[in-house]
Structures are given as C-alpha cells and as structure tokens.
Amino acid sequence: MARIEHFRLLARYNAWMNGRLYDAAATLPAETLTENRGAFFGSLLGTLEHVVVGDTLWLKRFAAHPAAGRALDSVTALPTPTALDQIQFGALGPLRERRDMLDRAIEAFVADLDEAGLDLPLAYRNSKGVASTRDFGLVLTHFFNHQTHHRGQATTLLSQAGVDVGVTDLLVLIPALD
C-alpha cells in the first residue's frame, strides 16, 4: 500500500470512529459529559474538546504546507485556539458540528495529497511559538496517532459511564485479502 493510501485509510477511520464516539457520547446526560473523571483533560467533553483544538492547530499548520491545496480553507478561517485545554463549545452539539466539519476537511485534504507532497518538509510554529521543520509524512502520522490516543481515553470514560462504543479497531476498515 502506498503511503498516501495509508493516510486516506486513516482519514476514513478517523471520521468513522469519531461518528461512533459522538453517537455514544450523545446517549449521556450533559452533566455526565462534563463531570471531571480524572482524565488528563478532566471530563469526556474536555477530552473531545482537546482533540478538536489539536486538530484545528495542526490543520492550520498543514494548510501552509506546499502540497496543501485548498481543502483546508474552511479550517484556516476558524479562530486559532489559544490553549490545548481550551473549551470552545462547552456542549456536545456544537462540538460535534465542528468535529464533523474538521473530519470532512481532513478527508478532502488527504484525498488531494500525493506521494511527492508527503516528502516535502513542514515548517511551523508550535503552540508556544517555537519554530520547527519536520518530515510532513511523519507529522501526519503523529496527527492521526494523537486522535487515536485521545479517542482511547474517551472510550474508557464512556465505558466507565456504562456506554459501550463497540468495535473501535482500524482492522474493521481494512479489506480482507482472502
């Protein structure tokens, strides 16, 4: 499988899994979503907000990459989060609208990339303003891994609240060869 196809699979998985996660979260009362359960970002909602913040920051950086095209224009128009634990929405409904918009932008962005674009370096500034230049393909791997990491935390919080998200494995989207 070409690297670009790998990233397209991860983008598809990302959108699929976020849909399942938000559907599961929607079964809980608002007070359960915001209850501090000792997670790194406190509550289930805080965890979901963090992933949206992180995705927004990275997508804004990706939009400046030479291979970006125009698929991230909708993201560049968004306000830039000011902290990794910033609560931008405070409720699941508007947060899900943003999540869905970001997932569509991610899929469109990755669909427009090609193998050569993955090899171009990404120059950006982190949330503290420190400049960095890194391998774009590897940073894209980090981007998807970050989402998976925090979705794992979110599924644990859901499980603690009595909600089963069901199968979360990427394997579900990988076609069988036999």
mmCIF file with all atom_site columns, C-alpha atoms in Angstrom:
data_model
loop_
_atom_site.group_PDB
_atom_site.id
_atom_site.type_symbol
_atom_site.label_atom_id
_atom_site.label_alt_id
_atom_site.label_comp_id
_atom_site.label_asym_id
_atom_site.label_entity_id
_atom_site.label_seq_id
_atom_site.pdbx_PDB_ins_code
_atom_site.Cartn_x
_atom_site.Cartn_y
_atom_site.Cartn_z
_atom_site.occupancy
_atom_site.B_iso_or_equiv
_atom_site.pdbx_formal_charge
_atom_site.auth_seq_id
_atom_site.auth_comp_id
_atom_site.auth_asym_id
_atom_site.auth_atom_id
_atom_site.pdbx_PDB_model_num
ATOM 1   C CA . MET A 1 1   ? 0.000   0.000   0.000  1.00 0.00 ? 1   MET A CA 1
ATOM 2   C CA . ALA A 1 2   ? 1.327   3.430   -0.916 1.00 0.00 ? 2   ALA A CA 1
ATOM 3   C CA . ARG A 1 3   ? 1.793   5.865   1.960  1.00 0.00 ? 3   ARG A CA 1
ATOM 4   C CA . ILE A 1 4   ? -0.905  8.153   0.598  1.00 0.00 ? 4   ILE A CA 1
ATOM 5   C CA . GLU A 1 5   ? -3.419  5.302   0.597  1.00 0.00 ? 5   GLU A CA 1
ATOM 6   C CA . HIS A 1 6   ? -2.453  4.584   4.203  1.00 0.00 ? 6   HIS A CA 1
ATOM 7   C CA . PHE A 1 7   ? -3.274  8.185   5.163  1.00 0.00 ? 7   PHE A CA 1
ATOM 8   C CA . ARG A 1 8   ? -6.554  8.054   3.257  1.00 0.00 ? 8   ARG A CA 1
ATOM 9   C CA . LEU A 1 9   ? -7.468  4.940   5.236  1.00 0.00 ? 9   LEU A CA 1
ATOM 10  C CA . LEU A 1 10  ? -6.578  6.735   8.479  1.00 0.00 ? 10  LEU A CA 1
ATOM 11  C CA . ALA A 1 11  ? -8.716  9.733   7.482  1.00 0.00 ? 11  ALA A CA 1
ATOM 12  C CA . ARG A 1 12  ? -11.661 7.437   6.745  1.00 0.00 ? 12  ARG A CA 1
ATOM 13  C CA . TYR A 1 13  ? -11.123 5.601   10.053 1.00 0.00 ? 13  TYR A CA 1
ATOM 14  C CA . ASN A 1 14  ? -10.882 8.911   11.885 1.00 0.00 ? 14  ASN A CA 1
ATOM 15  C CA . ALA A 1 15  ? -14.268 10.099  10.591 1.00 0.00 ? 15  ALA A CA 1
ATOM 16  C CA . TRP A 1 16  ? -15.904 6.695   11.177 1.00 0.00 ? 16  TRP A CA 1
ATOM 17  C CA . MET A 1 17  ? -14.593 6.397   14.718 1.00 0.00 ? 17  MET A CA 1
ATOM 18  C CA . ASN A 1 18  ? -15.444 9.991   15.628 1.00 0.00 ? 18  ASN A CA 1
ATOM 19  C CA . GLY A 1 19  ? -19.007 9.379   14.463 1.00 0.00 ? 19  GLY A CA 1
ATOM 20  C CA . ARG A 1 20  ? -19.274 6.298   16.697 1.00 0.00 ? 20  ARG A CA 1
ATOM 21  C CA . LEU A 1 21  ? -17.722 8.140   19.638 1.00 0.00 ? 21  LEU A CA 1
ATOM 22  C CA . TYR A 1 22  ? -20.005 11.166  19.369 1.00 0.00 ? 22  TYR A CA 1
ATOM 23  C CA . ASP A 1 23  ? -23.072 8.931   18.884 1.00 0.00 ? 23  ASP A CA 1
ATOM 24  C CA . ALA A 1 24  ? -22.152 7.105   22.095 1.00 0.00 ? 24  ALA A CA 1
ATOM 25  C CA . ALA A 1 25  ? -21.485 10.353  23.962 1.00 0.00 ? 25  ALA A CA 1
ATOM 26  C CA . ALA A 1 26  ? -24.875 11.710  22.863 1.00 0.00 ? 26  ALA A CA 1
ATOM 27  C CA . THR A 1 27  ? -26.573 8.996   24.944 1.00 0.00 ? 27  THR A CA 1
ATOM 28  C CA . LEU A 1 28  ? -25.272 10.575  28.155 1.00 0.00 ? 28  LEU A CA 1
ATOM 29  C CA . PRO A 1 29  ? -26.763 13.488  30.070 1.00 0.00 ? 29  PRO A CA 1
ATOM 30  C CA . ALA A 1 30  ? -24.858 16.794  29.832 1.00 0.00 ? 30  ALA A CA 1
ATOM 31  C CA . GLU A 1 31  ? -23.738 16.610  33.461 1.00 0.00 ? 31  GLU A CA 1
ATOM 32  C CA . THR A 1 32  ? -22.089 13.234  32.840 1.00 0.00 ? 32  THR A CA 1
ATOM 33  C CA . LEU A 1 33  ? -20.272 14.623  29.789 1.00 0.00 ? 33  LEU A CA 1
ATOM 34  C CA . THR A 1 34  ? -18.779 17.465  31.825 1.00 0.00 ? 34  THR A CA 1
ATOM 35  C CA . GLU A 1 35  ? -18.111 15.551  35.059 1.00 0.00 ? 35  GLU A CA 1
ATOM 36  C CA . ASN A 1 36  ? -14.435 15.595  35.984 1.00 0.00 ? 36  ASN A CA 1
ATOM 37  C CA . ARG A 1 37  ? -13.441 11.930  35.884 1.00 0.00 ? 37  ARG A CA 1
ATOM 38  C CA . GLY A 1 38  ? -9.726  12.436  36.468 1.00 0.00 ? 38  GLY A CA 1
ATOM 39  C CA . ALA A 1 39  ? -8.758  12.203  32.805 1.00 0.00 ? 39  ALA A CA 1
ATOM 40  C CA . PHE A 1 40  ? -5.923  14.371  31.505 1.00 0.00 ? 40  PHE A CA 1
ATOM 41  C CA . PHE A 1 41  ? -8.473  16.885  30.207 1.00 0.00 ? 41  PHE A CA 1
ATOM 42  C CA . GLY A 1 42  ? -10.865 16.207  33.083 1.00 0.00 ? 42  GLY A CA 1
ATOM 43  C CA . SER A 1 43  ? -14.128 15.145  31.533 1.00 0.00 ? 43  SER A CA 1
ATOM 44  C CA . LEU A 1 44  ? -15.277 13.328  28.434 1.00 0.00 ? 44  LEU A CA 1
ATOM 45  C CA . LEU A 1 45  ? -16.293 16.655  26.917 1.00 0.00 ? 45  LEU A CA 1
ATOM 46  C CA . GLY A 1 46  ? -12.912 18.169  27.862 1.00 0.00 ? 46  GLY A CA 1
ATOM 47  C CA . THR A 1 47  ? -11.162 15.284  26.103 1.00 0.00 ? 47  THR A CA 1
ATOM 48  C CA . LEU A 1 48  ? -13.271 15.705  22.957 1.00 0.00 ? 48  LEU A CA 1
ATOM 49  C CA . GLU A 1 49  ? -12.692 19.473  23.031 1.00 0.00 ? 49  GLU A CA 1
ATOM 50  C CA . HIS A 1 50  ? -8.920  18.870  23.242 1.00 0.00 ? 50  HIS A CA 1
ATOM 51  C CA . VAL A 1 51  ? -8.937  16.690  20.132 1.00 0.00 ? 51  VAL A CA 1
ATOM 52  C CA . VAL A 1 52  ? -10.799 19.409  18.223 1.00 0.00 ? 52  VAL A CA 1
ATOM 53  C CA . VAL A 1 53  ? -8.298  22.010  19.470 1.00 0.00 ? 53  VAL A CA 1
ATOM 54  C CA . GLY A 1 54  ? -5.334  19.841  18.486 1.00 0.00 ? 54  GLY A CA 1
ATOM 55  C CA . ASP A 1 55  ? -6.799  19.027  15.075 1.00 0.00 ? 55  ASP A CA 1
ATOM 56  C CA . THR A 1 56  ? -7.539  22.693  14.414 1.00 0.00 ? 56  THR A CA 1
ATOM 57  C CA . LEU A 1 57  ? -3.990  23.733  15.284 1.00 0.00 ? 57  LEU A CA 1
ATOM 58  C CA . TRP A 1 58  ? -2.419  21.009  13.137 1.00 0.00 ? 58  TRP A CA 1
ATOM 59  C CA . LEU A 1 59  ? -4.758  21.568  10.191 1.00 0.00 ? 59  LEU A CA 1
ATOM 60  C CA . LYS A 1 60  ? -3.967  25.277  10.210 1.00 0.00 ? 60  LYS A CA 1
ATOM 61  C CA . ARG A 1 61  ? -0.274  24.348  10.032 1.00 0.00 ? 61  ARG A CA 1
ATOM 62  C CA . PHE A 1 62  ? -0.933  21.793  7.287  1.00 0.00 ? 62  PHE A CA 1
ATOM 63  C CA . ALA A 1 63  ? -2.802  24.448  5.286  1.00 0.00 ? 63  ALA A CA 1
ATOM 64  C CA . ALA A 1 64  ? 0.509   26.319  4.876  1.00 0.00 ? 64  ALA A CA 1
ATOM 65  C CA . HIS A 1 65  ? 2.279   23.218  3.528  1.00 0.00 ? 65  HIS A CA 1
ATOM 66  C CA . PRO A 1 66  ? 3.306   23.463  -0.141 1.00 0.00 ? 66  PRO A CA 1
ATOM 67  C CA . ALA A 1 67  ? 1.168   20.421  -1.055 1.00 0.00 ? 67  ALA A CA 1
ATOM 68  C CA . ALA A 1 68  ? -1.945  21.557  0.827  1.00 0.00 ? 68  ALA A CA 1
ATOM 69  C CA . GLY A 1 69  ? -4.166  22.828  -1.953 1.00 0.00 ? 69  GLY A CA 1
ATOM 70  C CA . ARG A 1 70  ? -7.428  24.495  -0.918 1.00 0.00 ? 70  ARG A CA 1
ATOM 71  C CA . ALA A 1 71  ? -9.133  21.712  1.053  1.00 0.00 ? 71  ALA A CA 1
ATOM 72  C CA . LEU A 1 72  ? -8.295  23.342  4.393  1.00 0.00 ? 72  LEU A CA 1
ATOM 73  C CA . ASP A 1 73  ? -9.573  26.843  3.565  1.00 0.00 ? 73  ASP A CA 1
ATOM 74  C CA . SER A 1 74  ? -12.557 26.294  5.856  1.00 0.00 ? 74  SER A CA 1
ATOM 75  C CA . VAL A 1 75  ? -10.190 25.500  8.725  1.00 0.00 ? 75  VAL A CA 1
ATOM 76  C CA . THR A 1 76  ? -7.895  28.467  8.152  1.00 0.00 ? 76  THR A CA 1
ATOM 77  C CA . ALA A 1 77  ? -10.945 30.731  8.539  1.00 0.00 ? 77  ALA A CA 1
ATOM 78  C CA . LEU A 1 78  ? -11.584 29.383  12.065 1.00 0.00 ? 78  LEU A CA 1
ATOM 79  C CA . PRO A 1 79  ? -10.311 31.179  15.155 1.00 0.00 ? 79  PRO A CA 1
ATOM 80  C CA . THR A 1 80  ? -6.982  29.757  16.356 1.00 0.00 ? 80  THR A CA 1
ATOM 81  C CA . PRO A 1 81  ? -7.300  28.044  19.743 1.00 0.00 ? 81  PRO A CA 1
ATOM 82  C CA . THR A 1 82  ? -5.183  29.664  22.437 1.00 0.00 ? 82  THR A CA 1
ATOM 83  C CA . ALA A 1 83  ? -4.635  26.676  24.749 1.00 0.00 ? 83  ALA A CA 1
ATOM 84  C CA . LEU A 1 84  ? -4.581  22.900  24.411 1.00 0.00 ? 84  LEU A CA 1
ATOM 85  C CA . ASP A 1 85  ? -7.254  22.613  27.116 1.00 0.00 ? 85  ASP A CA 1
ATOM 86  C CA . GLN A 1 86  ? -9.421  25.411  25.721 1.00 0.00 ? 86  GLN A CA 1
ATOM 87  C CA . ILE A 1 87  ? -13.141 24.799  25.936 1.00 0.00 ? 87  ILE A CA 1
ATOM 88  C CA . GLN A 1 88  ? -14.501 26.281  22.722 1.00 0.00 ? 88  GLN A CA 1
ATOM 89  C CA . PHE A 1 89  ? -18.058 24.967  22.814 1.00 0.00 ? 89  PHE A CA 1
ATOM 90  C CA . GLY A 1 90  ? -18.948 23.557  26.241 1.00 0.00 ? 90  GLY A CA 1
ATOM 91  C CA . ALA A 1 91  ? -21.687 21.333  24.818 1.00 0.00 ? 91  ALA A CA 1
ATOM 92  C CA . LEU A 1 92  ? -21.683 18.234  22.659 1.00 0.00 ? 92  LEU A CA 1
ATOM 93  C CA . GLY A 1 93  ? -23.996 19.515  19.880 1.00 0.00 ? 93  GLY A CA 1
ATOM 94  C CA . PRO A 1 94  ? -21.895 22.436  18.631 1.00 0.00 ? 94  PRO A CA 1
ATOM 95  C CA . LEU A 1 95  ? -18.680 20.494  19.298 1.00 0.00 ? 95  LEU A CA 1
ATOM 96  C CA . ARG A 1 96  ? -19.946 17.683  17.068 1.00 0.00 ? 96  ARG A CA 1
ATOM 97  C CA . GLU A 1 97  ? -20.757 20.144  14.296 1.00 0.00 ? 97  GLU A CA 1
ATOM 98  C CA . ARG A 1 98  ? -17.149 21.341  14.408 1.00 0.00 ? 98  ARG A CA 1
ATOM 99  C CA . ARG A 1 99  ? -15.859 17.758  14.622 1.00 0.00 ? 99  ARG A CA 1
ATOM 100 C CA . ASP A 1 100 ? -17.857 16.771  11.537 1.00 0.00 ? 100 ASP A CA 1
ATOM 101 C CA . MET A 1 101 ? -16.585 19.826  9.643  1.00 0.00 ? 101 MET A CA 1
ATOM 102 C CA . LEU A 1 102 ? -12.996 19.004  10.573 1.00 0.00 ? 102 LEU A CA 1
ATOM 103 C CA . ASP A 1 103 ? -13.404 15.361  9.567  1.00 0.00 ? 103 ASP A CA 1
ATOM 104 C CA . ARG A 1 104 ? -14.727 16.378  6.144  1.00 0.00 ? 104 ARG A CA 1
ATOM 105 C CA . ALA A 1 105 ? -11.785 18.777  5.752  1.00 0.00 ? 105 ALA A CA 1
ATOM 106 C CA . ILE A 1 106 ? -9.306  16.077  6.795  1.00 0.00 ? 106 ILE A CA 1
ATOM 107 C CA . GLU A 1 107 ? -10.680 13.610  4.251  1.00 0.00 ? 107 GLU A CA 1
ATOM 108 C CA . ALA A 1 108 ? -10.653 16.224  1.482  1.00 0.00 ? 108 ALA A CA 1
ATOM 109 C CA . PHE A 1 109 ? -7.140  17.355  2.402  1.00 0.00 ? 109 PHE A CA 1
ATOM 110 C CA . VAL A 1 110 ? -5.709  13.833  2.380  1.00 0.00 ? 110 VAL A CA 1
ATOM 111 C CA . ALA A 1 111 ? -7.588  12.998  -0.839 1.00 0.00 ? 111 ALA A CA 1
ATOM 112 C CA . ASP A 1 112 ? -5.788  15.898  -2.541 1.00 0.00 ? 112 ASP A CA 1
ATOM 113 C CA . LEU A 1 113 ? -2.303  14.906  -1.349 1.00 0.00 ? 113 LEU A CA 1
ATOM 114 C CA . ASP A 1 114 ? 0.108   12.834  -3.387 1.00 0.00 ? 114 ASP A CA 1
ATOM 115 C CA . GLU A 1 115 ? 3.203   10.815  -2.567 1.00 0.00 ? 115 GLU A CA 1
ATOM 116 C CA . ALA A 1 116 ? 5.582   13.624  -3.545 1.00 0.00 ? 116 ALA A CA 1
ATOM 117 C CA . GLY A 1 117 ? 3.798   16.051  -1.219 1.00 0.00 ? 117 GLY A CA 1
ATOM 118 C CA . LEU A 1 118 ? 4.414   13.760  1.733  1.00 0.00 ? 118 LEU A CA 1
ATOM 119 C CA . ASP A 1 119 ? 8.157   14.189  1.212  1.00 0.00 ? 119 ASP A CA 1
ATOM 120 C CA . LEU A 1 120 ? 8.118   17.982  1.398  1.00 0.00 ? 120 LEU A CA 1
ATOM 121 C CA . PRO A 1 121 ? 9.091   19.330  4.831  1.00 0.00 ? 121 PRO A CA 1
ATOM 122 C CA . LEU A 1 122 ? 6.552   21.046  7.054  1.00 0.00 ? 122 LEU A CA 1
ATOM 123 C CA . ALA A 1 123 ? 7.708   24.296  8.668  1.00 0.00 ? 123 ALA A CA 1
ATOM 124 C CA . TYR A 1 124 ? 5.522   25.555  11.513 1.00 0.00 ? 124 TYR A CA 1
ATOM 125 C CA . ARG A 1 125 ? 5.464   27.109  14.969 1.00 0.00 ? 125 ARG A CA 1
ATOM 126 C CA . ASN A 1 126 ? 4.168   25.134  17.912 1.00 0.00 ? 126 ASN A CA 1
ATOM 127 C CA . SER A 1 127 ? 1.638   26.480  20.413 1.00 0.00 ? 127 SER A CA 1
ATOM 128 C CA . LYS A 1 128 ? 4.490   28.211  22.316 1.00 0.00 ? 128 LYS A CA 1
ATOM 129 C CA . GLY A 1 129 ? 5.772   29.899  19.161 1.00 0.00 ? 129 GLY A CA 1
ATOM 130 C CA . VAL A 1 130 ? 8.839   27.696  18.732 1.00 0.00 ? 130 VAL A CA 1
ATOM 131 C CA . ALA A 1 131 ? 9.754   27.206  15.057 1.00 0.00 ? 131 ALA A CA 1
ATOM 132 C CA . SER A 1 132 ? 10.239  23.684  13.768 1.00 0.00 ? 132 SER A CA 1
ATOM 133 C CA . THR A 1 133 ? 10.713  21.920  10.447 1.00 0.00 ? 133 THR A CA 1
ATOM 134 C CA . ARG A 1 134 ? 9.813   18.233  10.266 1.00 0.00 ? 134 ARG A CA 1
ATOM 135 C CA . ASP A 1 135 ? 9.074   15.436  7.835  1.00 0.00 ? 135 ASP A CA 1
ATOM 136 C CA . PHE A 1 136 ? 5.477   16.062  6.741  1.00 0.00 ? 136 PHE A CA 1
ATOM 137 C CA . GLY A 1 137 ? 4.576   12.396  6.311  1.00 0.00 ? 137 GLY A CA 1
ATOM 138 C CA . LEU A 1 138 ? 5.746   11.619  9.835  1.00 0.00 ? 138 LEU A CA 1
ATOM 139 C CA . VAL A 1 139 ? 3.920   14.629  11.280 1.00 0.00 ? 139 VAL A CA 1
ATOM 140 C CA . LEU A 1 140 ? 0.772   13.436  9.522  1.00 0.00 ? 140 LEU A CA 1
ATOM 141 C CA . THR A 1 141 ? 1.289   10.074  11.252 1.00 0.00 ? 141 THR A CA 1
ATOM 142 C CA . HIS A 1 142 ? 1.536   11.919  14.588 1.00 0.00 ? 142 HIS A CA 1
ATOM 143 C CA . PHE A 1 143 ? -1.669  13.821  13.777 1.00 0.00 ? 143 PHE A CA 1
ATOM 144 C CA . PHE A 1 144 ? -3.679  10.621  13.339 1.00 0.00 ? 144 PHE A CA 1
ATOM 145 C CA . ASN A 1 145 ? -1.969  8.911   16.276 1.00 0.00 ? 145 ASN A CA 1
ATOM 146 C CA . HIS A 1 146 ? -2.859  11.839  18.555 1.00 0.00 ? 146 HIS A CA 1
ATOM 147 C CA . GLN A 1 147 ? -6.533  11.421  17.691 1.00 0.00 ? 147 GLN A CA 1
ATOM 148 C CA . THR A 1 148 ? -6.407  7.674   18.298 1.00 0.00 ? 148 THR A CA 1
ATOM 149 C CA . HIS A 1 149 ? -4.692  8.182   21.658 1.00 0.00 ? 149 HIS A CA 1
ATOM 150 C CA . HIS A 1 150 ? -7.373  10.529  22.947 1.00 0.00 ? 150 HIS A CA 1
ATOM 151 C CA . ARG A 1 151 ? -10.249 8.523   21.462 1.00 0.00 ? 151 ARG A CA 1
ATOM 152 C CA . GLY A 1 152 ? -8.918  5.632   23.548 1.00 0.00 ? 152 GLY A CA 1
ATOM 153 C CA . GLN A 1 153 ? -9.213  7.819   26.630 1.00 0.00 ? 153 GLN A CA 1
ATOM 154 C CA . ALA A 1 154 ? -12.710 8.862   25.578 1.00 0.00 ? 154 ALA A CA 1
ATOM 155 C CA . THR A 1 155 ? -13.863 5.275   25.081 1.00 0.00 ? 155 THR A CA 1
ATOM 156 C CA . THR A 1 156 ? -12.576 4.466   28.569 1.00 0.00 ? 156 THR A CA 1
ATOM 157 C CA . LEU A 1 157 ? -14.559 7.378   30.002 1.00 0.00 ? 157 LEU A CA 1
ATOM 158 C CA . LEU A 1 158 ? -17.633 6.205   28.113 1.00 0.00 ? 158 LEU A CA 1
ATOM 159 C CA . SER A 1 159 ? -17.156 2.674   29.404 1.00 0.00 ? 159 SER A CA 1
ATOM 160 C CA . GLN A 1 160 ? -16.885 3.996   32.962 1.00 0.00 ? 160 GLN A CA 1
ATOM 161 C CA . ALA A 1 161 ? -20.219 5.766   32.370 1.00 0.00 ? 161 ALA A CA 1
ATOM 162 C CA . GLY A 1 162 ? -21.797 2.489   31.211 1.00 0.00 ? 162 GLY A CA 1
ATOM 163 C CA . VAL A 1 163 ? -21.707 3.150   27.450 1.00 0.00 ? 163 VAL A CA 1
ATOM 164 C CA . ASP A 1 164 ? -20.174 0.593   25.078 1.00 0.00 ? 164 ASP A CA 1
ATOM 165 C CA . VAL A 1 165 ? -18.824 2.202   21.900 1.00 0.00 ? 165 VAL A CA 1
ATOM 166 C CA . GLY A 1 166 ? -18.463 -1.204  20.274 1.00 0.00 ? 166 GLY A CA 1
ATOM 167 C CA . VAL A 1 167 ? -15.665 -2.193  17.957 1.00 0.00 ? 167 VAL A CA 1
ATOM 168 C CA . THR A 1 168 ? -13.041 0.531   17.629 1.00 0.00 ? 168 THR A CA 1
ATOM 169 C CA . ASP A 1 169 ? -10.367 -1.294  15.652 1.00 0.00 ? 169 ASP A CA 1
ATOM 170 C CA . LEU A 1 170 ? -8.969  0.056   12.393 1.00 0.00 ? 170 LEU A CA 1
ATOM 171 C CA . LEU A 1 171 ? -8.979  -3.576  11.266 1.00 0.00 ? 171 LEU A CA 1
ATOM 172 C CA . VAL A 1 172 ? -12.716 -3.262  10.565 1.00 0.00 ? 172 VAL A CA 1
ATOM 173 C CA . LEU A 1 173 ? -11.943 -0.937  7.622  1.00 0.00 ? 173 LEU A CA 1
ATOM 174 C CA . ILE A 1 174 ? -9.055  -2.978  6.192  1.00 0.00 ? 174 ILE A CA 1
ATOM 175 C CA . PRO A 1 175 ? -10.309 -5.227  3.378  1.00 0.00 ? 175 PRO A CA 1
ATOM 176 C CA . ALA A 1 176 ? -9.606  -8.937  3.694  1.00 0.00 ? 176 ALA A CA 1
ATOM 177 C CA . LEU A 1 177 ? -7.306  -10.352 1.022  1.00 0.00 ? 177 LEU A CA 1
ATOM 178 C CA . ASP A 1 178 ? -8.830  -13.833 1.006  1.00 0.00 ? 178 ASP A CA 1
#
